[in-house]
Amino acid sequence: MARSAVATLTYTGRVWRFGDDVDTDQIIPAAYLVTSDPAELAKHCLEIPDPEFSRKAQPGDILVAGKNFGCGSSREHAPWAIKGLGIHCIIAKSFARIFYRNAFNIGMCALECPEAADAIASGAIVTVNPIEGAIQADGRVYRAQPLPEFMQQLVSMGGLMPWVKTKIESRRRA
Amino acid sequence: MTRMGMTVTEKILSAHCSRESVRPDEFIEVRVDLAMGNDITAPIAIRTLQKNGLDGVWDRSKVALVMSHFVPAKDIASAEQAHITRSFARSHDLPLFFDEGQGGIEHSLLPELGLVVPGDVVIGADSHSCTYGALGIFSTGVGSTDLAAVLATGEFWMKVPASMKFVYNGSLPPWVMGKDLILYTIGKIGDDGARYRALEFTGPAIRSLSIEGRLTMSNMAIEAGGKSGIIAADAQTIRYVEPRTDRKFKIYESDPDAEYVSVHEWDVSTLEPIVSCPSLPSRARSVGEVRGQRVTYAFLGSCTNARIEDLRLAARILRGKKIARGMRLMVIPATVNIYKQALREGLIEVFAEAGASISTATCGPCLGGHMGVLGSEDVCISSSNRNFPGRMGHKDAKVYLANPAVVAATALTGVITHPADVAPWSEN
């Protein structure tokens, strides 16, 4: 049931653009790492590149970024701060490895697509189908790197912990 | 069919998923020898476990929790947050829990105590967990949900990284350290030049590099985007590890026909100390190119460069001298044991006499946490690992990364300085 609902999962939202090498200190400065509450973290999300961002962003918006998004610290507070704003989908030229894992682990979606990251402007409305890797914007369709099967599973299950629980359950039964 | 050659990384990973061999880009699940979290990353992992009704720990002897980032507490919120990790450690009676004043920065502490040994797979909820690779370990940094999954199962899902080989020929000139090799490397390949890759450091200059210098190199693999940064264990590694552990450990080496996505070979005999300019570690210049840049703050600390060798070198430059007018110097030995060793050797007195502030072990200013946060006008020379905008405080503060000798020399003059300009070189 959940699986078929997810098979048609798409994200549609307004785009906010960011540049290259936006590291996790810029996404959520260390001074705020005294809480793990997503709503609190969201208040300071991306405030170094754009001090107004947390006030402008709306739930359902989509981030588009340059290369190496989320480099630096492994702090999961970074994707949580973004998720705390109600943003669930990020398109970038490329992602730093730990951020990419963290995003999927907490049920977000991260797609690598250099063409889309170059072309799509702030304010554009985009529709993203993560399983197919299709990004629609301004009447064009961009093809993202298709998600490996394992990542697709994480997206459809809503993150790593549901997958872990399923694994533990099936071992118990075996 | 003859078996294709494997890298040291592929061999360690194969052994941890009970397979003959693994290939780059395969998805595997590996058994973990040690899982690590700190006071910032563990609370989210603990809450994730609790929320999912998975409050157990797969093996309490294989979980290290280290209070390092906001200890001693910087404010009420961080004091409250620290209690989450503290009470988890207490309720699970974790033998490897290190509170403030008893441990230090995890990446300096775990090798020092022999808690990570060659051949291990180590998963740490901190990006600099790649540090342990210096001892011939596969080790990588993860987020809190990954840590939660490992705590629950003892297993870690991953994609096998392709390896990049770095060969350092020649011998290191005076004042050039592991830090300079890694800054030089990041400068050459870029801050995402090793994204998703295992970096493998080899060559004569690595073989003669101290374990401390090797730890510095592996520590900063993440600054090139690497998943891990490994140095195959050798006789020097064994001499370092053996007195620190009772565990049996296994030495792996890359096969001569192992496959690499790229091989980079440099002669380092004429290298100068390297300084990475604001605001990316990849903006590496030789110290001569930035000589004279005005600086207000010098930081000697962090998991990158605050081991005893680093403190000895800095103290040799500072002994009997005062830091420049208008400069501030913060010295933070990376672990409590290093602090005590520095006390015994008289190094702490040298720093205090020179005009430095000295703190108990903490990550502190490296991440703009506390104990020396930078303001908008500050220009810092730092022995740490990152100089992103806002990393050490105000977004307009400027951070230059360098080795501890350059940091100490710069503290004396107030402008970026080659150590040779203020101190004679000697081997020890």
XYZ file of C-alpha atoms in Angstrom:
602
model
C 0.000 0.000 0.000
C 2.626 2.505 1.142
C 4.927 1.255 -1.567
C 2.521 1.968 -4.418
C 1.792 5.384 -2.974
C 5.519 6.052 -2.971
C 6.002 4.777 -6.507
C 4.195 7.866 -7.714
C 5.971 10.125 -5.198
C 6.860 13.473 -6.679
C 7.973 16.764 -5.233
C 6.683 20.013 -6.726
C 7.910 23.312 -5.360
C 9.536 26.668 -5.784
C 13.307 26.808 -6.168
C 15.931 28.523 -4.021
C 19.395 28.533 -5.559
C 22.710 28.308 -3.745
C 26.284 28.229 -5.039
C 29.217 25.789 -4.961
C 30.776 24.262 -1.839
C 28.024 25.227 0.595
C 29.351 23.331 3.606
C 27.378 22.149 6.614
C 28.746 24.993 8.757
C 26.991 27.369 6.371
C 23.824 25.265 6.420
C 23.736 25.288 10.238
C 26.544 27.050 12.145
C 28.013 25.122 15.075
C 26.803 27.710 17.575
C 23.294 26.274 17.133
C 24.212 22.627 17.619
C 22.951 22.716 21.171
C 19.620 21.263 20.095
C 18.431 18.513 17.799
C 14.944 19.982 17.382
C 14.386 20.447 13.608
C 12.093 23.465 14.138
C 14.766 25.245 16.213
C 17.536 24.366 13.760
C 15.354 25.541 10.853
C 15.402 29.115 12.207
C 19.098 29.348 11.313
C 19.084 27.241 8.167
C 21.529 28.537 5.530
C 21.810 31.857 7.363
C 25.461 32.366 6.388
C 24.858 32.500 2.612
C 21.387 34.073 3.033
C 20.469 35.566 6.421
C 16.791 35.902 5.381
C 16.409 32.355 4.079
C 14.523 30.789 6.975
C 11.933 33.576 6.823
C 11.477 33.360 3.051
C 11.355 29.586 2.589
C 7.995 27.807 2.516
C 7.220 24.139 3.146
C 7.543 22.191 -0.084
C 10.198 24.477 -1.578
C 13.136 22.839 -3.334
C 16.848 23.656 -3.060
C 19.071 23.789 -6.116
C 22.820 24.030 -5.474
C 26.182 23.874 -7.180
C 28.939 21.347 -6.655
C 29.862 19.602 -3.399
C 26.744 20.661 -1.474
C 26.944 19.753 2.212
C 30.711 19.286 2.388
C 32.530 19.461 5.713
C 31.133 18.421 9.059
C 29.025 15.256 9.312
C 26.420 17.040 11.443
C 23.005 15.594 10.671
C 21.649 18.863 12.019
C 22.251 20.215 8.485
C 19.655 18.105 6.648
C 17.417 18.308 9.742
C 17.539 22.125 9.588
C 16.467 21.973 5.929
C 13.801 19.386 6.670
C 12.650 21.553 9.571
C 11.640 24.194 7.018
C 9.519 21.583 5.259
C 11.994 21.186 2.395
C 12.355 17.547 1.383
C 14.146 17.644 -1.946
C 17.538 18.997 -3.022
C 19.012 19.057 -6.515
C 22.738 19.760 -6.877
C 25.580 19.444 -9.318
C 27.088 17.111 -6.757
C 26.783 16.302 -3.075
C 29.400 15.660 -0.438
C 29.169 12.029 0.598
C 28.152 12.278 4.257
C 25.452 14.883 3.597
C 24.060 12.696 0.809
C 23.806 9.678 3.127
C 22.322 11.755 5.920
C 19.633 13.184 3.637
C 18.416 9.749 2.533
C 18.799 8.333 6.029
C 16.301 10.884 7.379
C 13.878 10.420 4.497
C 14.886 13.324 2.268
C 15.739 13.109 -1.374
C 18.948 14.346 -3.002
C 19.410 14.239 -6.764
C 22.589 14.945 -8.713
C 21.949 16.689 -12.018
C 24.544 19.210 -13.274
C 22.345 20.381 -16.185
C 19.371 21.147 -13.967
C 21.612 22.731 -11.331
C 23.052 25.062 -13.971
C 19.780 25.934 -15.679
C 17.085 26.246 -13.058
C 16.687 29.750 -11.593
C 15.485 30.823 -8.167
C 11.712 31.118 -8.158
C 11.157 28.486 -10.853
C 8.565 25.814 -10.137
C 9.992 22.312 -10.552
C 8.551 18.831 -10.330
C 10.879 16.024 -9.297
C 10.301 12.288 -9.603
C 13.137 10.809 -7.544
C 12.665 7.175 -8.543
C 12.771 7.951 -12.256
C 15.331 10.696 -11.723
C 13.232 13.126 -13.763
C 13.289 16.865 -13.061
C 10.772 19.054 -14.889
C 11.188 22.814 -15.024
C 10.246 25.540 -17.519
C 8.838 22.983 -19.956
C 12.068 20.959 -20.008
C 12.864 17.579 -18.526
C 16.303 17.030 -17.005
C 17.624 13.552 -16.275
C 19.324 13.125 -12.920
C 21.689 10.281 -12.110
C 19.259 7.407 -11.476
C 19.162 6.430 -7.810
C 20.848 3.114 -7.011
C 18.334 0.446 -6.034
C 19.294 0.619 -2.369
C 18.709 4.385 -2.232
C 15.348 3.930 -3.941
C 14.456 1.539 -1.145
C 15.383 4.134 1.464
C 13.291 6.781 -0.297
C 10.286 4.482 -0.513
C 10.601 3.379 3.116
C 11.057 6.917 4.419
C 14.631 6.599 5.653
C 17.187 4.252 7.174
C 15.515 3.339 10.470
C 12.421 1.715 8.892
C 14.849 -0.315 6.762
C 16.884 -1.303 9.843
C 13.752 -2.303 11.729
C 12.588 -4.452 8.823
C 16.019 -6.119 8.745
C 15.973 -6.814 12.482
C 12.408 -8.176 12.249
C 13.191 -10.510 9.370
C 16.242 -11.866 11.231
C 14.129 -12.469 14.292
C 11.656 -14.447 12.214
C 14.370 -16.428 10.420
C 40.605 -17.046 -13.519
C 43.286 -15.410 -11.435
C 42.075 -13.137 -8.700
C 42.441 -9.466 -9.505
C 44.587 -7.415 -7.190
C 42.932 -5.543 -4.352
C 43.743 -2.357 -2.497
C 44.287 -2.359 1.256
C 40.818 -0.796 1.597
C 39.141 -3.514 -0.474
C 40.902 -6.208 1.561
C 39.745 -4.812 4.907
C 36.177 -4.404 3.643
C 36.124 -7.953 2.178
C 37.230 -9.376 5.505
C 34.386 -7.525 7.231
C 31.620 -8.865 4.997
C 32.998 -12.434 4.765
C 33.778 -12.252 1.080
C 36.781 -13.212 -0.999
C 36.809 -9.844 -2.662
C 34.846 -6.651 -3.173
C 34.887 -4.222 -6.093
C 34.358 -0.460 -6.220
C 30.705 0.669 -6.361
C 29.324 -2.574 -4.898
C 26.852 -2.084 -2.066
C 27.899 -4.127 0.960
C 27.169 -4.408 4.663
C 30.234 -4.559 6.872
C 30.666 -5.643 10.486
C 31.905 -2.764 12.617
C 34.768 -3.106 15.118
C 34.179 0.225 16.825
C 31.373 2.788 16.626
C 31.995 6.299 17.918
C 29.812 9.304 18.714
C 30.409 12.633 20.442
C 28.373 15.052 22.549
C 26.892 16.715 19.429
C 26.186 13.721 17.213
C 25.274 11.054 19.790
C 22.126 12.795 21.118
C 20.372 12.562 17.721
C 21.430 8.908 17.419
C 20.149 8.164 20.930
C 16.801 9.842 20.258
C 16.503 8.025 16.937
C 17.042 4.689 18.682
C 14.536 5.524 21.394
C 11.924 6.771 18.916
C 12.211 3.483 17.055
C 12.042 1.291 20.153
C 15.635 0.113 19.620
C 17.230 1.140 22.860
C 19.816 -1.645 23.017
C 23.445 -1.562 21.956
C 24.749 -4.446 19.853
C 28.025 -4.738 21.791
C 28.762 -2.378 24.639
C 32.498 -3.005 24.428
C 32.548 -1.644 20.868
C 30.858 1.707 21.430
C 32.941 4.777 22.267
C 31.189 7.983 23.323
C 33.506 10.959 23.688
C 32.505 14.341 25.074
C 34.578 16.727 22.998
C 32.777 19.535 21.214
C 30.907 21.618 23.785
C 32.763 20.538 26.918
C 33.183 22.106 29.367
C 29.609 23.241 28.655
C 29.507 26.559 26.803
C 25.977 27.435 27.928
C 22.889 25.955 29.563
C 21.634 24.378 26.352
C 24.902 22.511 25.745
C 24.967 21.415 29.394
C 21.486 19.960 28.982
C 22.438 18.325 25.689
C 25.500 16.694 27.282
C 23.221 14.928 29.753
C 21.587 12.948 26.945
C 24.869 11.227 26.071
C 25.986 10.990 29.687
C 22.826 9.261 30.860
C 22.805 6.904 27.850
C 26.387 5.885 28.661
C 25.439 5.366 32.284
C 22.267 3.372 31.629
C 24.109 1.069 29.202
C 27.172 0.973 31.445
C 29.433 1.725 28.476
C 33.087 1.113 29.365
C 34.315 3.458 26.598
C 32.618 6.646 27.762
C 34.964 9.610 28.126
C 33.625 12.668 29.882
C 35.205 16.123 29.990
C 38.564 16.238 31.698
C 39.051 12.487 31.196
C 39.413 11.981 27.476
C 39.772 14.684 24.879
C 39.076 15.005 21.184
C 37.951 11.593 19.940
C 40.236 11.424 16.915
C 43.337 11.972 18.991
C 42.047 9.905 21.904
C 41.070 6.607 20.259
C 44.466 5.944 18.604
C 46.294 7.120 21.743
C 44.413 4.584 23.885
C 44.820 1.758 21.375
C 41.054 1.482 20.884
C 41.442 1.323 17.106
C 43.961 -1.096 15.579
C 45.159 -2.028 12.081
C 42.651 -3.978 10.003
C 39.599 -2.568 11.846
C 36.455 -1.087 10.360
C 35.553 1.999 12.394
C 32.411 4.101 11.930
C 32.348 7.476 13.647
C 29.609 10.066 13.842
C 32.015 12.884 13.119
C 33.441 13.749 9.728
C 37.048 13.532 10.913
C 36.628 9.857 11.799
C 38.751 9.203 8.705
C 41.733 10.009 10.986
C 42.159 6.377 12.116
C 43.003 5.382 8.535
C 46.566 6.402 9.367
C 46.920 3.128 11.287
C 45.872 0.888 8.377
C 42.185 1.010 9.335
C 39.095 1.512 7.184
C 37.406 4.362 8.959
C 34.797 6.825 7.829
C 32.617 9.615 9.149
C 28.822 9.359 9.188
C 25.780 11.159 10.554
C 23.697 10.339 13.596
C 21.105 8.069 11.976
C 23.910 5.923 10.555
C 25.372 5.740 14.058
C 21.965 4.706 15.419
C 21.759 1.901 12.852
C 25.253 0.666 13.768
C 24.491 0.814 17.500
C 21.395 -1.313 16.875
C 22.922 -3.881 14.521
C 26.724 -3.662 14.527
C 26.542 -3.401 10.755
C 26.998 -0.567 8.299
C 25.724 -0.289 4.712
C 28.122 1.288 2.269
C 29.258 1.504 -1.290
C 32.807 0.226 -1.789
C 34.903 3.288 -2.656
C 37.295 3.305 -5.576
C 40.817 4.173 -4.415
C 43.122 7.026 -5.392
C 46.825 6.450 -4.812
C 49.154 9.204 -3.661
C 52.885 8.548 -3.772
C 55.157 11.002 -1.934
C 58.794 10.622 -2.997
C 61.877 12.167 -1.480
C 62.298 13.314 2.100
C 60.628 16.151 3.946
C 62.572 19.416 4.250
C 62.826 21.241 7.612
C 59.521 22.656 8.937
C 57.462 20.579 6.481
C 55.071 18.147 8.156
C 52.163 15.804 7.477
C 49.917 18.875 7.502
C 51.786 20.372 4.576
C 51.577 17.149 2.557
C 47.824 16.965 2.985
C 47.202 20.684 2.346
C 49.379 20.408 -0.760
C 47.382 17.350 -1.873
C 44.008 19.029 -1.322
C 45.317 22.067 -3.189
C 46.243 19.860 -6.141
C 43.063 17.767 -6.392
C 40.492 20.257 -5.035
C 38.042 20.233 -2.162
C 35.914 17.618 -3.932
C 38.761 15.946 -5.814
C 38.379 12.718 -3.859
C 34.609 12.738 -3.410
C 33.424 9.206 -2.504
C 36.994 7.883 -2.894
C 39.384 6.118 -0.569
C 42.656 8.049 -0.518
C 45.710 5.849 -0.070
C 48.918 7.586 0.996
C 52.183 5.819 0.167
C 55.812 6.400 -0.717
C 59.143 6.957 1.041
C 58.111 10.273 2.612
C 55.105 8.576 4.222
C 57.184 5.660 5.491
C 59.494 8.078 7.282
C 56.636 10.279 8.519
C 55.767 9.954 12.222
C 52.484 8.319 13.234
C 51.340 11.760 14.386
C 52.043 13.255 10.967
C 50.201 10.351 9.361
C 47.178 10.918 11.601
C 47.137 14.555 10.442
C 47.094 13.435 6.807
C 44.299 10.906 7.152
C 42.382 13.394 9.315
C 41.991 15.776 6.385
C 41.000 13.209 3.718
C 37.451 14.493 4.224
C 38.590 17.976 3.169
C 39.102 16.574 -0.325
C 35.690 14.883 -0.099
C 37.200 11.456 0.649
C 35.343 8.615 2.299
C 38.538 7.475 3.949
C 42.273 8.127 3.931
C 44.426 5.113 4.580
C 48.109 4.428 5.171
C 48.954 0.725 5.179
C 50.379 -0.320 8.535
C 54.160 -0.846 8.700
C 56.810 -1.485 11.349
C 56.323 2.013 12.736
C 52.566 1.437 13.070
C 53.169 -1.824 14.921
C 55.585 -0.096 17.322
C 52.895 2.534 18.010
C 49.943 0.166 18.400
C 51.394 -2.855 20.220
C 52.043 -1.272 23.617
C 48.563 0.268 23.592
C 46.360 -2.784 23.073
C 45.883 -6.433 23.963
C 43.855 -7.043 20.811
C 45.285 -9.084 17.968
C 45.362 -7.081 14.793
C 45.863 -7.770 11.137
C 48.066 -5.919 8.687
C 46.788 -5.516 5.131
C 48.688 -4.168 2.142
C 47.625 -3.295 -1.369
C 48.509 -5.829 -4.057
C 50.988 -4.647 -6.702
C 48.251 -5.076 -9.318
C 45.520 -3.349 -7.302
C 43.409 -0.946 -9.338
C 43.217 2.783 -8.716
C 41.025 5.407 -10.369
C 44.065 7.677 -10.367
C 47.678 7.740 -9.220
C 49.366 10.978 -8.134
C 53.100 11.067 -7.578
C 55.069 13.996 -6.224
C 58.616 14.685 -5.061
C 58.254 16.551 -1.784
C 61.954 17.257 -1.167
C 61.629 20.947 -2.039
C 58.168 21.550 -0.584
C 57.701 24.627 1.614
C 55.241 24.784 4.521
C 51.751 25.222 3.031
C 49.073 27.709 4.077
C 45.448 27.280 2.941
C 43.813 30.655 2.387
C 40.230 31.686 3.161
C 37.724 30.183 2.671
C 38.484 26.702 1.359
C 41.115 24.164 2.441
C 41.946 23.723 -1.258
C 43.258 27.305 -1.575
C 46.753 26.089 -0.735
C 49.795 28.366 -1.195
C 53.359 27.994 -0.075
C 54.023 30.067 3.038
C 56.256 32.383 1.007
C 53.289 33.480 -1.092
C 51.268 34.688 1.904
C 54.188 35.827 4.071
C 53.381 39.163 5.737
C 49.596 38.698 5.844
C 48.420 40.421 9.043
C 46.891 38.063 11.659
C 45.083 38.716 14.959
C 44.554 35.231 16.349
C 46.563 32.017 16.406
C 44.985 28.669 17.281
C 47.091 25.632 18.116
C 44.612 22.828 18.666
C 42.049 20.442 17.102
C 42.046 16.782 16.074
C 44.345 17.707 13.200
C 47.425 19.104 14.930
C 47.463 19.189 18.725
C 49.388 16.031 19.580
C 52.573 16.072 21.619
C 54.848 16.334 18.562
C 52.918 19.443 17.475
C 53.134 21.048 20.917
C 56.870 20.305 21.212
C 57.552 21.927 17.865
C 55.497 25.026 18.696
C 57.118 25.309 22.129
C 60.561 25.139 20.569
C 59.700 28.236 18.521
C 58.001 30.095 21.398
C 60.445 29.261 24.213
C 61.650 32.373 26.001
C 59.705 34.684 23.684
C 56.461 36.676 23.776
C 53.726 36.674 21.163
C 53.398 39.890 19.136
C 51.512 42.897 20.452
C 47.930 42.722 19.205
C 48.076 38.940 18.772
C 46.220 36.339 20.805
C 47.280 32.676 20.969
C 45.057 29.818 22.131
C 46.662 26.443 22.844
C 44.471 23.364 23.379
C 46.234 20.004 23.725
C 43.990 17.441 22.008
C 43.692 15.013 24.911
C 44.069 15.029 28.656
C 47.072 12.713 28.380
C 48.764 15.056 25.917
C 48.059 17.962 28.285
C 49.689 16.073 31.168
C 52.661 15.105 29.027
C 53.061 18.753 27.977
C 52.947 19.755 31.655
C 55.677 17.256 32.528
C 57.858 18.490 29.674
C 57.430 22.134 30.652
C 55.664 23.016 27.411
C 52.597 24.459 29.130
C 54.857 26.862 30.985
C 56.484 27.917 27.717
C 53.060 28.710 26.232
C 51.901 30.584 29.336
C 55.107 32.623 29.493
C 54.704 33.489 25.808
C 51.269 34.949 26.512
C 49.017 32.121 25.331
C 45.643 31.085 26.711
C 45.605 27.359 27.490
C 42.542 25.169 27.748
C 41.622 21.657 28.775
C 40.986 19.375 25.786
C 38.029 20.413 23.626
C 37.277 20.975 19.950
C 36.369 24.517 21.018
C 37.300 27.191 18.500
C 37.914 24.831 15.559
C 34.181 24.803 14.912
C 33.431 28.251 16.305
C 32.020 26.557 19.368
C 33.634 28.328 22.313
C 37.043 29.086 23.882
C 38.078 31.528 21.182
C 35.259 32.298 18.723
C 36.349 34.736 15.994
C 34.752 38.133 15.357
C 34.252 39.842 12.002
C 37.614 41.669 12.167
C 39.623 38.619 13.140
C 42.202 36.985 10.903
C 43.265 33.620 12.272
C 46.158 31.265 11.613
C 44.999 27.840 12.705
C 46.442 24.355 13.007
C 42.912 22.957 12.485
C 41.265 21.584 9.368
C 38.569 23.897 7.979
C 38.399 27.550 6.966
C 34.886 27.763 5.488
C 32.970 31.036 5.969
C 31.737 31.175 9.563
C 33.495 27.954 10.552
C 35.379 29.517 13.476
C 32.873 32.250 14.300
C 31.700 35.326 12.376
C 31.149 34.719 8.666
C 33.525 37.564 7.784
C 36.403 36.238 9.920
C 39.308 34.972 7.829
C 41.032 31.669 8.591
C 44.375 30.474 7.253
C 45.233 26.806 7.854
C 48.842 25.850 8.542
C 51.123 23.484 10.433
C 51.867 24.108 14.142
C 55.308 25.598 13.430
C 53.831 28.228 11.112
C 51.129 28.942 13.708
C 53.745 29.467 16.442
C 56.031 31.579 14.233
C 53.073 33.721 13.165
C 52.004 34.199 16.792
C 55.446 35.714 17.469
C 55.328 38.229 14.632
C 51.631 38.981 14.029
C 52.036 38.312 10.303
C 52.179 34.974 8.497
C 55.769 33.852 9.003
C 57.990 31.021 7.846
C 59.294 29.290 10.998
C 62.839 29.481 9.614
C 62.633 33.281 9.976
C 62.259 33.086 13.758
C 63.878 29.837 14.864
C 66.812 27.607 13.929
C 65.867 24.124 12.668
C 66.887 21.097 14.676
C 65.730 17.510 14.400
C 64.320 17.406 17.933
